[in-house]
Amino acid sequence: MKLDTSAKLKELFSLEDKVILVTGAAGGIFSEVSKGMAQVGGAMALCDFNEEGLKKVEDEITGFGGKAKSFCIDMTSLDSIRSCVEQIIEAYGRIDVLVNGAGINKRVRLIEGDEETFDRIVAVNLKGVHFLSQEVAKRMKETGGGSVINVTSYNSVMMLGGCGVYGATKSGVAALTRAQAIEWAEFGIRSNAICPGHISTPLTEPLWTDQVRSKFLLDRIAMNRPGKPADLLGLAILLASDASSYMSGMMYHVDGGCLAGGQPWDL
C-alpha cells in the first residue's frame, strides 16, 4: 500500500478558504509570494499603489485558476488604509491573513539625510504597517482570529551603510511584531515576522552586477548566492497556515546563512 501524503499536507499547509491581504503585491518579492500563496488555495487581496503592476499579478493568478482581486493603497494615508480594508471586507467578507510586504528605502548617510526622506521611509515602513495591522486586527477579532505576517530585514539586526533609517523602521516592525503577539493573542491573532536577507530583484540588480559590492555580500552568505523571492514562499505559507498555530511573536530569518557567519575561511 502506497502512503498518501497529500491529505496530511493539505490539512497542515493548505490556504484554501483563507483571505490573504498582501501589501507590496506588485513588487519583485511579494508578487511572487502572492502567486505562490494563491497556488495553495489563498484568496488573494493584492494591495499596492502600482495599479498597473497589480493588474498584471491579478491576471497571472486568475490565469492559472487562482483567486485574486486588486486594491489600490497608499501606505502613508490612514484614509487610504481604512478604505482599502473596507473594500476588501466588502469583496471577500473577511481577512484571515495580513502580509505587510510593502516597504521603501533610499540609501543615504545618516549625516546627510533630510526630513522629507526620513518621514517618507517611516510613514510607509512603520506608521503604515502599524495602522494597517490595527485596522485588519479589528476585523480579525470579529471573525475569531488570524495571522499577521510582518516583514523586517537583515538591517533590523545587522546594518549596511546608508540603510540607517530603513533599518530603524524595520527594527520598529520587529518590536511591533512582539507587541502584536502579546496584545492580540486573546483575540486568536498570531503575529510573526519574516526577515529576508539579501534578495535579488529587478530593483537590486545593479548591486549584484557590481563586482565589488556583490563579492562583499556573497562573502557574508554561507550559501554563496543571493536569495530569490521564491525562497520566502515556504515560510510565508507556513505562517499563514494552520501548521503554525502555536507560533507567535518571533522573527524568522531567510538569509542563506548570512547571520550564522557567512562563508568559512579556507583552513
Tab-separated table of C-alpha atoms in Angstrom:
chain	number	residue	atom	x	y	z
A	1	MET	CA	0.000	0.000	0.000
A	2	LYS	CA	1.413	3.352	-1.046
A	3	LEU	CA	1.355	6.116	1.553
A	4	ASP	CA	-0.819	9.073	0.503
A	5	THR	CA	0.806	12.204	1.908
A	6	SER	CA	-1.500	14.712	0.245
A	7	ALA	CA	-4.237	14.667	2.896
A	8	LYS	CA	-1.887	15.489	5.785
A	9	LEU	CA	-0.038	18.128	3.792
A	10	LYS	CA	-3.346	19.732	2.859
A	11	GLU	CA	-4.535	19.655	6.476
A	12	LEU	CA	-1.384	21.422	7.641
A	13	PHE	CA	-0.472	23.809	4.856
A	14	SER	CA	-3.487	24.462	2.641
A	15	LEU	CA	-4.607	28.085	2.431
A	16	GLU	CA	-7.997	27.199	0.977
A	17	ASP	CA	-10.797	29.429	2.263
A	18	LYS	CA	-8.270	31.904	3.700
A	19	VAL	CA	-8.478	35.529	2.532
A	20	ILE	CA	-4.947	36.908	2.366
A	21	LEU	CA	-4.157	40.633	2.182
A	22	VAL	CA	-0.680	41.288	0.774
A	23	THR	CA	0.803	44.780	0.530
A	24	GLY	CA	3.627	45.440	-1.904
A	25	ALA	CA	1.947	42.842	-4.108
A	26	ALA	CA	3.124	44.484	-7.329
A	27	GLY	CA	6.778	44.397	-6.242
A	28	GLY	CA	9.501	41.940	-7.116
A	29	ILE	CA	9.260	39.883	-3.928
A	30	PHE	CA	5.627	39.923	-2.899
A	31	SER	CA	4.205	39.481	-6.370
A	32	GLU	CA	5.911	36.076	-6.360
A	33	VAL	CA	4.815	35.321	-2.803
A	34	SER	CA	1.228	36.260	-3.716
A	35	LYS	CA	1.223	33.941	-6.719
A	36	GLY	CA	2.608	31.085	-4.656
A	37	MET	CA	0.069	31.541	-1.877
A	38	ALA	CA	-2.713	31.567	-4.463
A	39	GLN	CA	-1.415	28.268	-5.832
A	40	VAL	CA	-2.113	26.594	-2.483
A	41	GLY	CA	-5.627	27.979	-2.294
A	42	GLY	CA	-5.381	31.503	-0.874
A	43	ALA	CA	-7.953	34.087	-1.970
A	44	MET	CA	-5.633	36.990	-2.589
A	45	ALA	CA	-6.344	40.653	-1.846
A	46	LEU	CA	-3.473	42.279	-3.743
A	47	CYS	CA	-2.619	45.751	-2.455
A	48	ASP	CA	-0.155	48.306	-3.820
A	49	PHE	CA	-0.040	51.864	-5.164
A	50	ASN	CA	1.078	50.495	-8.564
A	51	GLU	CA	-2.282	49.721	-10.180
A	52	GLU	CA	-0.775	48.541	-13.473
A	53	GLY	CA	1.565	46.154	-11.694
A	54	LEU	CA	-1.281	44.861	-9.529
A	55	LYS	CA	-3.418	44.107	-12.568
A	56	LYS	CA	-0.593	42.078	-14.080
A	57	VAL	CA	-0.236	39.947	-10.943
A	58	GLU	CA	-4.005	39.537	-10.652
A	59	ASP	CA	-4.225	38.378	-14.276
A	60	GLU	CA	-1.445	35.834	-13.730
A	61	ILE	CA	-3.203	34.379	-10.683
A	62	THR	CA	-6.646	34.193	-12.257
A	63	GLY	CA	-4.997	32.847	-15.410
A	64	PHE	CA	-3.917	29.657	-13.627
A	65	GLY	CA	-7.272	29.337	-11.870
A	66	GLY	CA	-6.447	31.133	-8.632
A	67	LYS	CA	-8.455	33.769	-6.793
A	68	ALA	CA	-7.285	37.379	-6.717
A	69	LYS	CA	-8.621	40.929	-6.609
A	70	SER	CA	-6.608	44.151	-6.733
A	71	PHE	CA	-6.934	47.082	-4.346
A	72	CYS	CA	-5.020	50.359	-4.537
A	73	ILE	CA	-3.457	51.511	-1.267
A	74	ASP	CA	-1.307	54.432	-0.134
A	75	MET	CA	0.516	53.260	2.983
A	76	THR	CA	1.190	56.876	4.007
A	77	SER	CA	-2.536	57.713	4.216
A	78	LEU	CA	-4.775	56.459	7.021
A	79	ASP	CA	-7.836	57.244	4.900
A	80	SER	CA	-6.466	55.074	2.094
A	81	ILE	CA	-5.622	52.261	4.525
A	82	ARG	CA	-9.102	52.258	6.027
A	83	SER	CA	-10.782	52.499	2.641
A	84	CYS	CA	-8.713	49.605	1.278
A	85	VAL	CA	-9.597	47.341	4.214
A	86	GLU	CA	-13.265	48.229	3.851
A	87	GLN	CA	-13.190	47.381	0.135
A	88	ILE	CA	-11.599	44.004	0.875
A	89	ILE	CA	-14.232	43.218	3.506
A	90	GLU	CA	-16.952	44.151	1.024
A	91	ALA	CA	-15.381	41.904	-1.633
A	92	TYR	CA	-14.444	38.872	0.493
A	93	GLY	CA	-16.314	39.259	3.785
A	94	ARG	CA	-13.250	38.713	5.984
A	95	ILE	CA	-9.461	38.872	6.207
A	96	ASP	CA	-7.655	35.821	7.608
A	97	VAL	CA	-4.032	36.686	6.881
A	98	LEU	CA	-2.197	40.002	6.568
A	99	VAL	CA	1.215	40.110	4.888
A	100	ASN	CA	2.849	43.503	5.447
A	101	GLY	CA	5.175	43.332	2.461
A	102	ALA	CA	5.214	46.999	1.414
A	103	GLY	CA	8.401	48.902	2.157
A	104	ILE	CA	10.687	51.567	0.742
A	105	ASN	CA	14.267	52.675	1.184
A	106	LYS	CA	16.596	55.387	-0.014
A	107	ARG	CA	20.263	54.824	0.692
A	108	VAL	CA	21.625	57.925	2.397
A	109	ARG	CA	24.246	58.557	5.056
A	110	LEU	CA	22.842	59.482	8.450
A	111	ILE	CA	24.804	62.723	8.493
A	112	GLU	CA	23.234	63.806	5.210
A	113	GLY	CA	19.598	62.616	5.250
A	114	ASP	CA	16.812	65.177	5.030
A	115	GLU	CA	13.491	65.326	6.872
A	116	GLU	CA	11.383	64.519	3.808
A	117	THR	CA	13.243	61.270	3.158
A	118	PHE	CA	13.124	60.309	6.844
A	119	ASP	CA	9.395	60.977	7.112
A	120	ARG	CA	8.511	59.022	3.975
A	121	ILE	CA	10.504	55.921	4.945
A	122	VAL	CA	8.983	55.961	8.441
A	123	ALA	CA	5.483	56.616	7.067
A	124	VAL	CA	5.500	53.582	4.759
A	125	ASN	CA	7.631	51.100	6.688
A	126	LEU	CA	6.483	51.695	10.253
A	127	LYS	CA	3.491	54.010	10.609
A	128	GLY	CA	1.634	52.440	7.686
A	129	VAL	CA	2.369	48.907	8.899
A	130	HIS	CA	1.093	49.780	12.377
A	131	PHE	CA	-2.176	51.338	11.257
A	132	LEU	CA	-2.930	48.736	8.584
A	133	SER	CA	-2.290	45.976	11.128
A	134	GLN	CA	-4.526	47.757	13.612
A	135	GLU	CA	-7.346	48.089	11.098
A	136	VAL	CA	-7.093	44.460	9.994
A	137	ALA	CA	-6.817	43.185	13.571
A	138	LYS	CA	-10.153	44.815	14.403
A	139	ARG	CA	-11.746	42.739	11.623
A	140	MET	CA	-9.879	39.565	12.608
A	141	LYS	CA	-11.105	39.996	16.185
A	142	GLU	CA	-14.687	39.974	14.903
A	143	THR	CA	-14.172	36.716	12.972
A	144	GLY	CA	-12.207	34.761	15.566
A	145	GLY	CA	-8.593	35.494	14.744
A	146	GLY	CA	-5.987	35.289	12.032
A	147	SER	CA	-2.309	35.586	11.221
A	148	VAL	CA	-0.262	38.758	10.782
A	149	ILE	CA	2.993	38.329	8.864
A	150	ASN	CA	5.243	41.357	9.092
A	151	VAL	CA	8.399	41.805	7.040
A	152	THR	CA	11.557	43.024	8.702
A	153	SER	CA	15.056	42.937	7.204
A	154	TYR	CA	18.679	41.955	7.666
A	155	ASN	CA	19.060	45.639	8.528
A	156	SER	CA	16.852	45.222	11.586
A	157	VAL	CA	19.553	43.176	13.311
A	158	MET	CA	22.734	43.988	11.347
A	159	MET	CA	23.464	47.021	9.218
A	160	LEU	CA	24.679	48.113	5.810
A	161	GLY	CA	25.908	51.665	5.390
A	162	GLY	CA	23.259	54.014	4.042
A	163	CYS	CA	20.374	51.988	5.484
A	164	GLY	CA	20.179	53.545	8.941
A	165	VAL	CA	16.664	54.978	8.776
A	166	TYR	CA	15.377	51.932	6.878
A	167	GLY	CA	16.944	49.637	9.475
A	168	ALA	CA	15.428	51.676	12.303
A	169	THR	CA	11.951	51.252	10.820
A	170	LYS	CA	12.468	47.520	10.353
A	171	SER	CA	13.673	47.227	13.956
A	172	GLY	CA	10.463	49.017	14.874
A	173	VAL	CA	8.446	46.452	12.900
A	174	ALA	CA	10.190	43.674	14.839
A	175	ALA	CA	9.134	45.352	18.097
A	176	LEU	CA	5.577	45.790	16.794
A	177	THR	CA	5.500	42.086	15.945
A	178	ARG	CA	6.263	41.127	19.544
A	179	ALA	CA	3.729	43.650	20.871
A	180	GLN	CA	1.025	42.415	18.498
A	181	ALA	CA	1.705	38.839	19.555
A	182	ILE	CA	1.191	39.530	23.257
A	183	GLU	CA	-1.695	42.006	22.941
A	184	TRP	CA	-3.704	40.213	20.275
A	185	ALA	CA	-3.311	36.591	21.382
A	186	GLU	CA	-6.570	36.844	23.333
A	187	PHE	CA	-8.343	37.545	20.041
A	188	GLY	CA	-6.881	34.480	18.335
A	189	ILE	CA	-4.444	36.593	16.303
A	190	ARG	CA	-0.864	35.433	15.837
A	191	SER	CA	1.898	37.781	14.684
A	192	ASN	CA	5.277	36.772	13.290
A	193	ALA	CA	7.912	38.378	11.095
A	194	ILE	CA	9.837	37.183	8.079
A	195	CYS	CA	13.336	38.641	7.983
A	196	PRO	CA	14.757	38.396	4.447
A	197	GLY	CA	18.467	38.505	3.846
A	198	HIS	CA	19.944	39.788	0.598
A	199	ILE	CA	17.303	39.083	-2.066
A	200	SER	CA	17.831	39.547	-5.790
A	201	THR	CA	15.063	41.526	-7.521
A	202	PRO	CA	14.956	43.860	-10.528
A	203	LEU	CA	15.476	46.774	-8.119
A	204	THR	CA	18.634	45.251	-6.601
A	205	GLU	CA	20.124	44.037	-9.899
A	206	PRO	CA	22.722	46.872	-10.011
A	207	LEU	CA	24.024	45.681	-6.633
A	208	TRP	CA	24.510	42.103	-7.812
A	209	THR	CA	26.166	43.127	-11.085
A	210	ASP	CA	28.678	45.341	-9.256
A	211	GLN	CA	31.780	43.156	-8.794
A	212	VAL	CA	32.955	44.806	-5.584
A	213	ARG	CA	29.617	45.053	-3.793
A	214	SER	CA	28.360	41.640	-4.872
A	215	LYS	CA	31.575	39.989	-3.619
A	216	PHE	CA	31.227	41.848	-0.311
A	217	LEU	CA	27.719	40.392	0.111
A	218	LEU	CA	28.423	36.891	-1.185
A	219	ASP	CA	31.385	36.521	1.185
A	220	ARG	CA	28.876	37.021	4.002
A	221	ILE	CA	26.307	34.488	2.733
A	222	ALA	CA	27.112	30.864	3.601
A	223	MET	CA	25.184	29.581	0.580
A	224	ASN	CA	27.197	31.884	-1.692
A	225	ARG	CA	24.210	33.162	-3.640
A	226	PRO	CA	21.605	35.897	-3.338
A	227	GLY	CA	18.157	34.913	-2.221
A	228	LYS	CA	15.256	34.692	-4.663
A	229	PRO	CA	11.706	35.894	-3.966
A	230	ALA	CA	10.557	32.259	-4.125
A	231	ASP	CA	12.850	31.457	-1.188
A	232	LEU	CA	10.425	33.334	1.090
A	233	LEU	CA	7.350	31.444	-0.070
A	234	GLY	CA	7.629	28.326	2.089
A	235	LEU	CA	7.877	30.342	5.301
A	236	ALA	CA	5.044	32.632	4.222
A	237	ILE	CA	2.790	29.617	3.623
A	238	LEU	CA	3.799	28.111	6.965
A	239	LEU	CA	2.997	31.287	8.907
A	240	ALA	CA	-0.295	31.798	7.064
A	241	SER	CA	-1.415	28.189	7.516
A	242	ASP	CA	-2.726	26.193	10.450
A	243	ALA	CA	0.656	24.453	10.671
A	244	SER	CA	1.938	27.471	12.644
A	245	SER	CA	-0.992	27.607	15.080
A	246	TYR	CA	1.333	27.791	18.142
A	247	MET	CA	3.898	30.162	16.650
A	248	SER	CA	3.718	33.838	17.547
A	249	GLY	CA	5.931	36.789	18.366
A	250	MET	CA	9.010	35.566	16.520
A	251	MET	CA	11.236	36.830	13.708
A	252	TYR	CA	12.341	34.175	11.229
A	253	HIS	CA	15.429	34.773	9.109
A	254	VAL	CA	15.624	33.659	5.480
A	255	ASP	CA	19.175	34.665	4.634
A	256	GLY	CA	21.159	31.728	3.268
A	257	GLY	CA	23.288	31.524	6.411
A	258	CYS	CA	24.273	35.176	6.466
A	259	LEU	CA	23.705	35.835	10.178
A	260	ALA	CA	25.211	32.454	11.021
A	261	GLY	CA	28.567	33.811	9.934
A	262	GLY	CA	28.822	33.719	6.167
A	263	GLN	CA	31.339	31.620	4.257
A	264	PRO	CA	34.147	29.954	6.240
A	265	TRP	CA	37.781	30.780	5.704
A	266	ASP	CA	39.974	28.258	3.935
A	267	LEU	CA	41.889	26.275	6.550
